[in-house]
Coordinates of C-alpha atoms and ligand atoms in Angstrom, one line a residue:
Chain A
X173 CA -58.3 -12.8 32.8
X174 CA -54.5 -12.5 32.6
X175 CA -53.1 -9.3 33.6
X176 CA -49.9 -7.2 32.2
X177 CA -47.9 -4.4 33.5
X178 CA -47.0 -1.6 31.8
X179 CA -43.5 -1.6 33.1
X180 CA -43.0 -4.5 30.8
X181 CA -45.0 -2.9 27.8
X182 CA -42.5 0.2 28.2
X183 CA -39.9 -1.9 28.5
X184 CA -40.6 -4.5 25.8
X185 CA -41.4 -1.1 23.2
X186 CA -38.2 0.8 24.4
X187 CA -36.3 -2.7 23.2
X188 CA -38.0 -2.6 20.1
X189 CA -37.4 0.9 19.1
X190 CA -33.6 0.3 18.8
X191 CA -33.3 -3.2 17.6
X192 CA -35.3 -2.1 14.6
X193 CA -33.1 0.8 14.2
X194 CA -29.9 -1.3 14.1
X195 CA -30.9 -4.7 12.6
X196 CA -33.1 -5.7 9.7
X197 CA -35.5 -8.8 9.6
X198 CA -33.9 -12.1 8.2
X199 CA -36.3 -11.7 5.1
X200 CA -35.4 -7.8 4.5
X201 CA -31.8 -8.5 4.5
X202 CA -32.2 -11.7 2.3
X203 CA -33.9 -9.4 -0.3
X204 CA -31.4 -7.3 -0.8
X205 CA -28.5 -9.6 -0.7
X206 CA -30.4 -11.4 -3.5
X207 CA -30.8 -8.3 -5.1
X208 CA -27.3 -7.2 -4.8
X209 CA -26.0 -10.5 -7.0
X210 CA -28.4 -10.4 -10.0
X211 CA -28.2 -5.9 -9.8
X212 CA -26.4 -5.6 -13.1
X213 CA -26.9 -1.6 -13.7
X214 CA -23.5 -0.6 -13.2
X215 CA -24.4 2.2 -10.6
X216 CA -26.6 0.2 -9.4
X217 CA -24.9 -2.4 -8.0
X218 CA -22.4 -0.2 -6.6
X219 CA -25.2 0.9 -4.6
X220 CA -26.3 -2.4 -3.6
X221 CA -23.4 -3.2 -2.4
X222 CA -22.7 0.2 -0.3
X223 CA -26.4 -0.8 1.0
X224 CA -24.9 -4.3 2.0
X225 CA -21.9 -2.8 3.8
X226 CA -24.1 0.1 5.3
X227 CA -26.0 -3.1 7.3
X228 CA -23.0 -4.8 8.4
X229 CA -21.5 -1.5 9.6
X230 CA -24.9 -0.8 11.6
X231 CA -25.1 -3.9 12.7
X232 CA -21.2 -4.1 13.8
X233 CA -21.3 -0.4 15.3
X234 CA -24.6 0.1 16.5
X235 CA -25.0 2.8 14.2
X236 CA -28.3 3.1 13.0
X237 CA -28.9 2.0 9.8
X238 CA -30.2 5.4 8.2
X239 CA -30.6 8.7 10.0
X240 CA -34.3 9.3 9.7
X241 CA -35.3 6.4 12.3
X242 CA -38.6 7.3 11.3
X243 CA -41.8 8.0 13.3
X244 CA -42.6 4.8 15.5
X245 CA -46.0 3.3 13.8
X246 CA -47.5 0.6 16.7
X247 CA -49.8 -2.3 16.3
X248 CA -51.3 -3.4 19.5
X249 CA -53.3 -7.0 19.1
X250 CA -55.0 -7.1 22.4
X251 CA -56.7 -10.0 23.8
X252 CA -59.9 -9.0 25.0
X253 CA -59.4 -11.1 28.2
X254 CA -56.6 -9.0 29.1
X255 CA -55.9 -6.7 31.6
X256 CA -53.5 -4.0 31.6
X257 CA -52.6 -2.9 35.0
X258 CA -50.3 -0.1 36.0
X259 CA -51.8 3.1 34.0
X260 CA -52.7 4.6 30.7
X261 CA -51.5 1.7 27.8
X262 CA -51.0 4.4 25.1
X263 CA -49.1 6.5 27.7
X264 CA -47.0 3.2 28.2
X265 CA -45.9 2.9 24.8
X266 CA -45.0 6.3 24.1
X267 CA -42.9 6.4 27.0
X268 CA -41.4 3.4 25.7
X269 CA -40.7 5.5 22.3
X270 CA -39.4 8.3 24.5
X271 CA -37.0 6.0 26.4
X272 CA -36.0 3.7 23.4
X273 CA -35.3 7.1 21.1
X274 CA -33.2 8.5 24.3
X275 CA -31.1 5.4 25.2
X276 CA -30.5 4.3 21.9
X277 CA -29.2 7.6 20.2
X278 CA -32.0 7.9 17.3
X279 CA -33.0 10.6 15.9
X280 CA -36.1 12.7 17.4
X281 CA -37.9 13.5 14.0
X282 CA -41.6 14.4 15.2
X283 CA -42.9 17.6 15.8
X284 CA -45.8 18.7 17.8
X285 CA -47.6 20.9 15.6
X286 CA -47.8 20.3 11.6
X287 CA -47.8 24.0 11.2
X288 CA -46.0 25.3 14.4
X289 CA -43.4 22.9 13.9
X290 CA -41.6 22.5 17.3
X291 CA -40.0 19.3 17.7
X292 CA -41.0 17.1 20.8
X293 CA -37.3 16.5 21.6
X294 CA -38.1 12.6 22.9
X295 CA -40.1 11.4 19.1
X296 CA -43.5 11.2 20.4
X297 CA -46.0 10.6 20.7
X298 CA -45.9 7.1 19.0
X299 CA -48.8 6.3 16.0
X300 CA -50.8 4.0 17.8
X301 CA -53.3 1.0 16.0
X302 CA -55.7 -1.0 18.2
X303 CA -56.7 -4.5 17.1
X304 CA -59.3 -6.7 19.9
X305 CA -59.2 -9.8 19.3
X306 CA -60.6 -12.7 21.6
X307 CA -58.5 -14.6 23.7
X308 CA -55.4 -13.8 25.8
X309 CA -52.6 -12.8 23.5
X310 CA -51.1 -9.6 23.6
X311 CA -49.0 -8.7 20.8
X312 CA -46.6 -5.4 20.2
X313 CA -45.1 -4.6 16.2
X314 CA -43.3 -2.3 16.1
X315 CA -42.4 -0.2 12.6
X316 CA -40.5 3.2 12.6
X317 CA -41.2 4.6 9.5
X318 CA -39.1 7.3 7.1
X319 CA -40.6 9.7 5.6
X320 CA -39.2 10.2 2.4
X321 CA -40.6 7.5 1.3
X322 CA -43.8 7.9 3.3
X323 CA -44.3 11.8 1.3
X324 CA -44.4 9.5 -2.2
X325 CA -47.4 7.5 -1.0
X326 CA -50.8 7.9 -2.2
X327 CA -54.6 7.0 -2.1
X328 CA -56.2 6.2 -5.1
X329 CA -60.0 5.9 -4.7
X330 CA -61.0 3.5 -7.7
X331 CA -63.7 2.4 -9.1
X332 CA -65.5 -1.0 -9.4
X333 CA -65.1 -0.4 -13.0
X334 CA -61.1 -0.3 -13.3
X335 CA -60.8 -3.4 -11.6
X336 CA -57.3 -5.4 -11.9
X337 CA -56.0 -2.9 -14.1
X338 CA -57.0 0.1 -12.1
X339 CA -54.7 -1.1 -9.4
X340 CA -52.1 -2.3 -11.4
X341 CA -52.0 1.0 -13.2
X342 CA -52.4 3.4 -9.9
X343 CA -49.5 1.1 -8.3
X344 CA -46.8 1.6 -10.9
X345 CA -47.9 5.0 -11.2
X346 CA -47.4 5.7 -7.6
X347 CA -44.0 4.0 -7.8
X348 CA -42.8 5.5 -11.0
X349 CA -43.7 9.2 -8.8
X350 CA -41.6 8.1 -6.2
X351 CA -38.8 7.3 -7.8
X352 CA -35.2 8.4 -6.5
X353 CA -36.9 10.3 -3.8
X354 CA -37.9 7.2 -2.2
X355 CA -34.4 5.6 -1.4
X356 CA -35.2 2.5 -4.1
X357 CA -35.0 0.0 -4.2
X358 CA -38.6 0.1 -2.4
X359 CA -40.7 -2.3 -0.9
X360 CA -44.6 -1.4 -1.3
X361 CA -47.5 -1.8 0.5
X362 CA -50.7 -2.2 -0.8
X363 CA -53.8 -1.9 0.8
X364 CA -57.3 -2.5 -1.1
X365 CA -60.7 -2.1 0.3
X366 CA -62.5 -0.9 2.7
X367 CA -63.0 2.9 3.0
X368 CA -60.7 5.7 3.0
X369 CA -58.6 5.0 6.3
X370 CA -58.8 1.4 5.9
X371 CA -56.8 0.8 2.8
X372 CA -54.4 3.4 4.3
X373 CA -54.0 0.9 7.2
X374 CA -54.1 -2.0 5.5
X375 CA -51.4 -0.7 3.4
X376 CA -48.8 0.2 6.1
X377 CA -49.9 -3.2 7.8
X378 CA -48.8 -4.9 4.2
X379 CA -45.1 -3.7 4.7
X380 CA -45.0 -5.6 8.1
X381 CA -45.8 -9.1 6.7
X382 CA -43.4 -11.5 6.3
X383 CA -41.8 -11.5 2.7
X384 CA -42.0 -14.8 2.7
X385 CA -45.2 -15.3 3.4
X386 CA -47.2 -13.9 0.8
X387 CA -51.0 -13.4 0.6
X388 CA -53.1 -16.7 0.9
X389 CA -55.7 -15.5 -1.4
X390 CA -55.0 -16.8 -5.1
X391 CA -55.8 -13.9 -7.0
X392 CA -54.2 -11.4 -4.5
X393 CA -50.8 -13.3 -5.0
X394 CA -50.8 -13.6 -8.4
X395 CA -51.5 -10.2 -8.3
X396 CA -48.3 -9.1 -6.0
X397 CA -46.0 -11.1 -8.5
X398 CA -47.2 -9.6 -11.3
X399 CA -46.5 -5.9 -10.1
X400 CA -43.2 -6.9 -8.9
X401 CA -42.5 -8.2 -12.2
X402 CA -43.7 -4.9 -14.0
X403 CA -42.4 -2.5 -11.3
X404 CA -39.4 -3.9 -12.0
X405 CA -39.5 -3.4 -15.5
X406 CA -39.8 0.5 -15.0
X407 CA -35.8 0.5 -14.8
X408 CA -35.7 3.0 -11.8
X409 CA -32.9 0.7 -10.1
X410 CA -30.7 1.6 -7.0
X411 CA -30.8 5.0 -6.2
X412 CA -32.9 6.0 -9.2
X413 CA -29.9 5.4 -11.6
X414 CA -31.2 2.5 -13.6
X415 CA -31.3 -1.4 -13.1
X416 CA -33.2 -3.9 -12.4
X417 CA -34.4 -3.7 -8.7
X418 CA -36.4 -1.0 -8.0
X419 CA -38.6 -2.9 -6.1
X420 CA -37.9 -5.4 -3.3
X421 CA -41.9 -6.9 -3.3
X422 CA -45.1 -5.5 -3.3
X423 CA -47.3 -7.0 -0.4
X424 CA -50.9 -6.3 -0.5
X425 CA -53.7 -6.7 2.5
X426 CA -57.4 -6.5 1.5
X427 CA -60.8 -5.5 3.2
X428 CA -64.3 -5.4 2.1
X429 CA -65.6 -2.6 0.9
X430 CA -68.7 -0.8 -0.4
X431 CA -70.9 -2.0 -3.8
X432 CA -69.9 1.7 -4.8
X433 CA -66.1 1.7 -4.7
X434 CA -62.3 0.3 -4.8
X435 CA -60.0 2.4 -2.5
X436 CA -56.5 1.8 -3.1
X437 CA -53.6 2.7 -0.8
X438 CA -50.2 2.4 -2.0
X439 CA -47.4 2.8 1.2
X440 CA -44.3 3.4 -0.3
X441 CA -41.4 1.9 1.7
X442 CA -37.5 2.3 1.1
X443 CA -35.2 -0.8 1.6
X444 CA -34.9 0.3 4.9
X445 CA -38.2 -1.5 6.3
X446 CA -38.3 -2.2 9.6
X447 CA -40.9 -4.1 11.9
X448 CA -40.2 -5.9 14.9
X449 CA -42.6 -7.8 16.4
X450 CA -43.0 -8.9 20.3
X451 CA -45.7 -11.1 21.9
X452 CA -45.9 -10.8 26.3
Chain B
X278 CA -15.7 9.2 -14.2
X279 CA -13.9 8.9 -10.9
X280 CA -13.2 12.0 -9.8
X281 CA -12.0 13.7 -6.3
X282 CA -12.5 17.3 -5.5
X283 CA -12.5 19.3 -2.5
X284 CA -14.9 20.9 -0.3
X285 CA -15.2 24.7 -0.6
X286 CA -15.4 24.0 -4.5
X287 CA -14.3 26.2 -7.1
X288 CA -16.5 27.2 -10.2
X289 CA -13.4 25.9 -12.6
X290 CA -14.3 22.5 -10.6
X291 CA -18.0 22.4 -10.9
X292 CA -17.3 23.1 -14.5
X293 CA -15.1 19.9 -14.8
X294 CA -18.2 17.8 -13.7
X295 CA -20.7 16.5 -15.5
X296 CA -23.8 13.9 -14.8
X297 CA -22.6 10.6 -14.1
X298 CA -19.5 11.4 -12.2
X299 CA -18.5 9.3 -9.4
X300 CA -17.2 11.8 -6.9
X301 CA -15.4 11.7 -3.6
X302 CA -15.2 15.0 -1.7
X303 CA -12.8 15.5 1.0
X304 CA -12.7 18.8 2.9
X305 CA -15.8 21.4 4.3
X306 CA -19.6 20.6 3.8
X307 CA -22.0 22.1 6.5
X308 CA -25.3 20.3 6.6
X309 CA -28.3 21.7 6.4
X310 CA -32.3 20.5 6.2
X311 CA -35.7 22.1 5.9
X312 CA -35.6 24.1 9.2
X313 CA -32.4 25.6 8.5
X314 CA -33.4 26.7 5.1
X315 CA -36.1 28.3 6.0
X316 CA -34.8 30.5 8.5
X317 CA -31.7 31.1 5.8
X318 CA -33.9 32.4 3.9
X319 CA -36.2 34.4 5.8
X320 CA -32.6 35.8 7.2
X321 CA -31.4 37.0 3.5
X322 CA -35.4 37.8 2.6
X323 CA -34.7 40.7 5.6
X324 CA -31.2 41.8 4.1
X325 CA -29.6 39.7 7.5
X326 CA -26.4 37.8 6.6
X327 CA -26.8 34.2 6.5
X328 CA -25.2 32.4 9.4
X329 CA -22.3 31.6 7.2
X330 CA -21.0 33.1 4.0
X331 CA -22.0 31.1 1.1
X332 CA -19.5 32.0 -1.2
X333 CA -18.4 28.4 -3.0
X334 CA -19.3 26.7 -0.3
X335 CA -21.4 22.7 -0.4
X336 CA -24.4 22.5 1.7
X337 CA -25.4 18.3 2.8
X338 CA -29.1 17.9 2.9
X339 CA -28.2 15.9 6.3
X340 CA -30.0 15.8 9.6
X341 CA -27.6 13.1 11.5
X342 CA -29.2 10.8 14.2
X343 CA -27.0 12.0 18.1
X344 CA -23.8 10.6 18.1
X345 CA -22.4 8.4 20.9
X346 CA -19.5 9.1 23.0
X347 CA -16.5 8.6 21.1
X348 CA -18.1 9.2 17.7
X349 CA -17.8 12.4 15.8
X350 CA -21.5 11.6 14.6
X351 CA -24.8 9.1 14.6
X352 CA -25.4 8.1 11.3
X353 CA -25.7 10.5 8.5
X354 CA -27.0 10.1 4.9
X355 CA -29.0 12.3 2.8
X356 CA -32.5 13.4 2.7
X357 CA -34.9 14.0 0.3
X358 CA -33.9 17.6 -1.7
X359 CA -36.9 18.5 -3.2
X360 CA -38.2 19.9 0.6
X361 CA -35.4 22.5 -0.4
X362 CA -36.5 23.4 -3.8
X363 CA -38.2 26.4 -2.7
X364 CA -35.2 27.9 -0.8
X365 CA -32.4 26.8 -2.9
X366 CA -32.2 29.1 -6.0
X367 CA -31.9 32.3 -3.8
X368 CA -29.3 30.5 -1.5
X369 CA -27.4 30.0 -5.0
X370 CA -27.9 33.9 -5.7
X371 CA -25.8 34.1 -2.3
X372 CA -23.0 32.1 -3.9
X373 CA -23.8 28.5 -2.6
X374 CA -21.6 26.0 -5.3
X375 CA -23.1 22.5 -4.3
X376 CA -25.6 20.4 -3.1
X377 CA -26.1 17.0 -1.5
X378 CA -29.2 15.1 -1.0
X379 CA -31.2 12.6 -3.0
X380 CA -34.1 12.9 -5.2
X381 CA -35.5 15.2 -8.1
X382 CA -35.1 19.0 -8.0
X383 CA -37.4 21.7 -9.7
X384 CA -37.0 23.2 -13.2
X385 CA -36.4 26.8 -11.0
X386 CA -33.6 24.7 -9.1
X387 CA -32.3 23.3 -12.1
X388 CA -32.3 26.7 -14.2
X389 CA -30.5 28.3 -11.0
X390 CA -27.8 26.4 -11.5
X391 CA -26.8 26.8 -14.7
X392 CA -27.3 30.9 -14.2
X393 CA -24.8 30.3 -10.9
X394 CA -23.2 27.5 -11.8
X395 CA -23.8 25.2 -9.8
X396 CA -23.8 21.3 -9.2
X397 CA -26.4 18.7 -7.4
X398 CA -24.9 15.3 -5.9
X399 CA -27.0 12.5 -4.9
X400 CA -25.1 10.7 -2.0
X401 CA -27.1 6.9 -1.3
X402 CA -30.0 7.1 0.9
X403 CA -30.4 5.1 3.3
X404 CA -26.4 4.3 3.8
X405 CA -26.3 6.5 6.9
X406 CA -24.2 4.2 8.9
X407 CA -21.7 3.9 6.4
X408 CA -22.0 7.5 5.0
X409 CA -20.8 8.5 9.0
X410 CA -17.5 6.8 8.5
X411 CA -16.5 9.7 5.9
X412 CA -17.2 12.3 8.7
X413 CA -13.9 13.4 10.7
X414 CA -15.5 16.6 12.4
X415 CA -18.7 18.0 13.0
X416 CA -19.0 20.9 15.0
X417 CA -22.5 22.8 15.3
X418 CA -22.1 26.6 14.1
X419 CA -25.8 28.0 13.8
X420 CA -29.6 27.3 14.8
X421 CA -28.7 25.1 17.6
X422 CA -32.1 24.9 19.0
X423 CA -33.2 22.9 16.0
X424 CA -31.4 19.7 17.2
X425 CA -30.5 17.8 14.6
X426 CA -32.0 20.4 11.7
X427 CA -29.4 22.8 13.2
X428 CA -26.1 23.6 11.1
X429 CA -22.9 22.4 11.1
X430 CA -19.5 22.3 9.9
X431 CA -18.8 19.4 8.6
X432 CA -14.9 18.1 7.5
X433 CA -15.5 15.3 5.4
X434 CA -12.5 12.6 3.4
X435 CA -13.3 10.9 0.8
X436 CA -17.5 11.5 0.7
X437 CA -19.0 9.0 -2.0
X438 CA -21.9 10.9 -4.5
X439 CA -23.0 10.9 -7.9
X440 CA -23.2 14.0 -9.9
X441 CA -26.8 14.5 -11.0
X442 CA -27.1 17.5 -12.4
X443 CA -24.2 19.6 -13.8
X444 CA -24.3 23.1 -14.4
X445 CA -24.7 22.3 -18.1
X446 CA -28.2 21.4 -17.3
X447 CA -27.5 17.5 -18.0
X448 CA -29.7 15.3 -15.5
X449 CA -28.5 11.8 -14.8
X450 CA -32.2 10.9 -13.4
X451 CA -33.4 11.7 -16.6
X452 CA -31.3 9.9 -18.7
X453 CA -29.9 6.6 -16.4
X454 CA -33.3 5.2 -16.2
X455 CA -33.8 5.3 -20.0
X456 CA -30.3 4.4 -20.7
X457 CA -30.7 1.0 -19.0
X458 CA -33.9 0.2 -20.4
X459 CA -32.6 0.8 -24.0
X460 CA -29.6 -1.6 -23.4
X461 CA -31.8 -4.2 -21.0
X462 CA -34.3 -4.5 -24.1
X463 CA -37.2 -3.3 -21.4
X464 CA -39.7 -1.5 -23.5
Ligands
LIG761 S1 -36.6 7.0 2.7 FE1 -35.9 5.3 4.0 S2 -33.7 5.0 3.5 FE2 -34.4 7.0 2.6 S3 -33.8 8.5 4.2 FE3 -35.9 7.9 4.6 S4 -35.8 6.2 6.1 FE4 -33.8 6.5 5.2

């Protein structure tokens, strides 16, 4: 049995919340430095390049890298040999939010009633996702998500029937919906299977993963470069003014699911993806 | 086109735009989001005066993260307009010129501005950091208990957007996309 604190889980979150704010991952900013050399819409790689300089600036001035710092989405991995010692482990990281969204000067964007509308003034409480796995290991990612982006996503409940096209086709219709309203060029998440929460979570899971890792299932790879291929064929480009990157990469989780369907969650993401992850 | 006007605009310059221009404003924006808007229009709904006059004035679709001591504001870039598609033709009515943000409007939006004449920037999303550096002043003049959805009065140099729509009715997201796949042989 090992045991953890949640001193250090508030602390450890708190971090989090403003290092993903100010810094993208090595692979997120790789992306879009690629992108911005072969871009050759001429608006659009004016906009690549003022996305280029907007990072360095952040990064230079701890200035966060776009206003909406987003709605802090969790992932606990828990081992199910640990003990967590000091209080309530949800209460832990949402003080963590609360600190990290205080200390670092982000934006409190979360309000406590979808219809009353009053904002909590410290952006939580945090979206919290529970995984138990066996062991030891206890593991914190972290991913504040925007929501303009977030409004274009959708939930497509196929059917056996539509198969590989189905998806494709629900995909680039998704992303052709979102289009300058979603800050491109995006990054999207795919998640296929399951039921009708799982694919949702799978898809927000899928915007975490490592762009250079990507799916170690054949079929679901060749899938992914075939829908960035054709997603970038839609011509949407930077800022919705036409070019060739309108979408960083698509990354795509699956789950079984039932004999009697195909849900399909798309999570649309703009180029301003942020995960940090933290194992104690 | 490059172009740089000023900030209250005038119709004469909102005429000289059209979709496509490359602008850089220098002078007054105040920012407002979907809060704000609401309560603006529930205000003018009731025959209340809006919390400032309108009259040729450019409202930024902004609401900024806190600024730090010793800068005039966190960062700062646009948000998604269509949230303001219900409010914005009667805030036009009331003689607002301009707006900022990113993203489609409504036909009703788009009509509106041609009756008004009107114009719609899109500054970059997600350029907020950089988008700050344009920001001299920002002073909070209405709805403070919104936080960052209040208003405020922003003085601006040299703010980078794109003219999307003009008040000719010409939409640059309708015709950019098609426009590069026509000369990028994309079918
Ligand atoms: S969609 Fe992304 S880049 Fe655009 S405003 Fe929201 S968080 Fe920022």
């Amino acid at each position: 049995m090992r045991t953890i604190h949640t001193d250090i889980i508030t602390k450890t979150i708190r971090d989090m919340c403003i290092e993903a704010n100010l810094h993208l991952s090595p692979d997120m900013e790789r992306v879009i430095k690629e992108a911005t050399k072969t871009e050759d819409g001429p608006l659009g790689k004016q906009i690549m390049e003022q996305l280029c300089e907007n990072l360095k600036i952040a990064e230079e001035e701890q200035i966060p890298i776009c206003q909406d710092t987003g709605m802090a989405i969790v992932f606990v991995t828990v081992g199910q040999d640990v003990h967590v010692e000091g209080g309530s482990l949800a209460e832990a990281i949402h003080e963590g939010v609360r600190q990290g969204y205080t200390d670092g000067y982000l934006r409190k964007s979360v309000v406590r009633d979808p219809l009353i509308r009053e904002n909590t003034n410290d952006n939580t409480p945090a979206i919290i996702h529970y995984t138990i796995v066996p062991g030891d290991t206890f593991e914190l990612l972290l991913a504040p998500k925007g929501f303009g982006s977030e409004n274009m996503s959708r939930i497509f409940m196929l059917k056996p029937a539509d198969g590989e096209e189905g998806v494709k086709t629900s995909v680039i219709q998704a992303v052709k919906d979102a289009g300058p309203n979603a800050c491109p060029p995006m990054v999207v998440g795919v998640g296929l299977g399951g039921d009708f929460e799982t694919c949702a979570i799978l898809a927000k899971k899928a915007l975490t993963r490592d762009l250079d890792s990507p799916s170690p299932l054949p079929h679901i790879r060749k899938l992914e470069e075939e829908l960035l291929r054709e997603l970038n064929q839609l011509g949407i480009g930077p800022g919705g003014f036409g070019g060739k990157t309108t979408v960083l990469a698509v990354n795509m989780e699956t789950y079984p699911t039932h004999i009697a369907g195909m849900p399909l969650a798309v999570n649309i993401c703009c180029h301003v993806n942020r995960h940090v992850k933290r194992t104690l | 086109m490059e172009k740089h006007i000023s900030g209250p605009i005038t119709k004469e310059e909102i005429q000289s735009l059209h979709a496509g221009d490359y602008v850089y404003i220098t002078g007054t924006v105040y920012t407002a989001r979907d809060a704000a808007h609401k309560r603006m229009y529930e205000a003018i709904t009731e025959g209340k005066e809006p919390p400032f006059d309108l009259t040729d004035q450019i409202i930024y679709y902004l609401g900024p993260s806190p600024a730090k001591a010793g800068q005039v504001i966190g960062s700062a870039g646009p948000t998604t307009s269509s949230r303001m598609d219900k409010y914005a033709p009667l805030l036009m009515e009331h003689g607002l010129s301009g707006m900022i943000g990113k993203g489609k409007r409504s036909p009703e939006v788009l009509q509106a501005m041609q009756k008004h004449t009107c114009v719609y920037f899109a500054a970059v999303g997600g350029a907020g950091a950089l988008l700050s550096k344009c920001i001299k002043k920002a002073e909070i003049i209405a709805y403070e208990d919104l936080g960052t959805e209040a208003i405020r009065r922003l003085e601006v140099e040299n703010l980078p957007v794109i003219v999307v729509a003009d008040a000719e009715g010409n939409n640059l997201y309708e015709t950019a996309v098609d426009d590069y796949k026509r000369t990028h042989h994309f079918n």
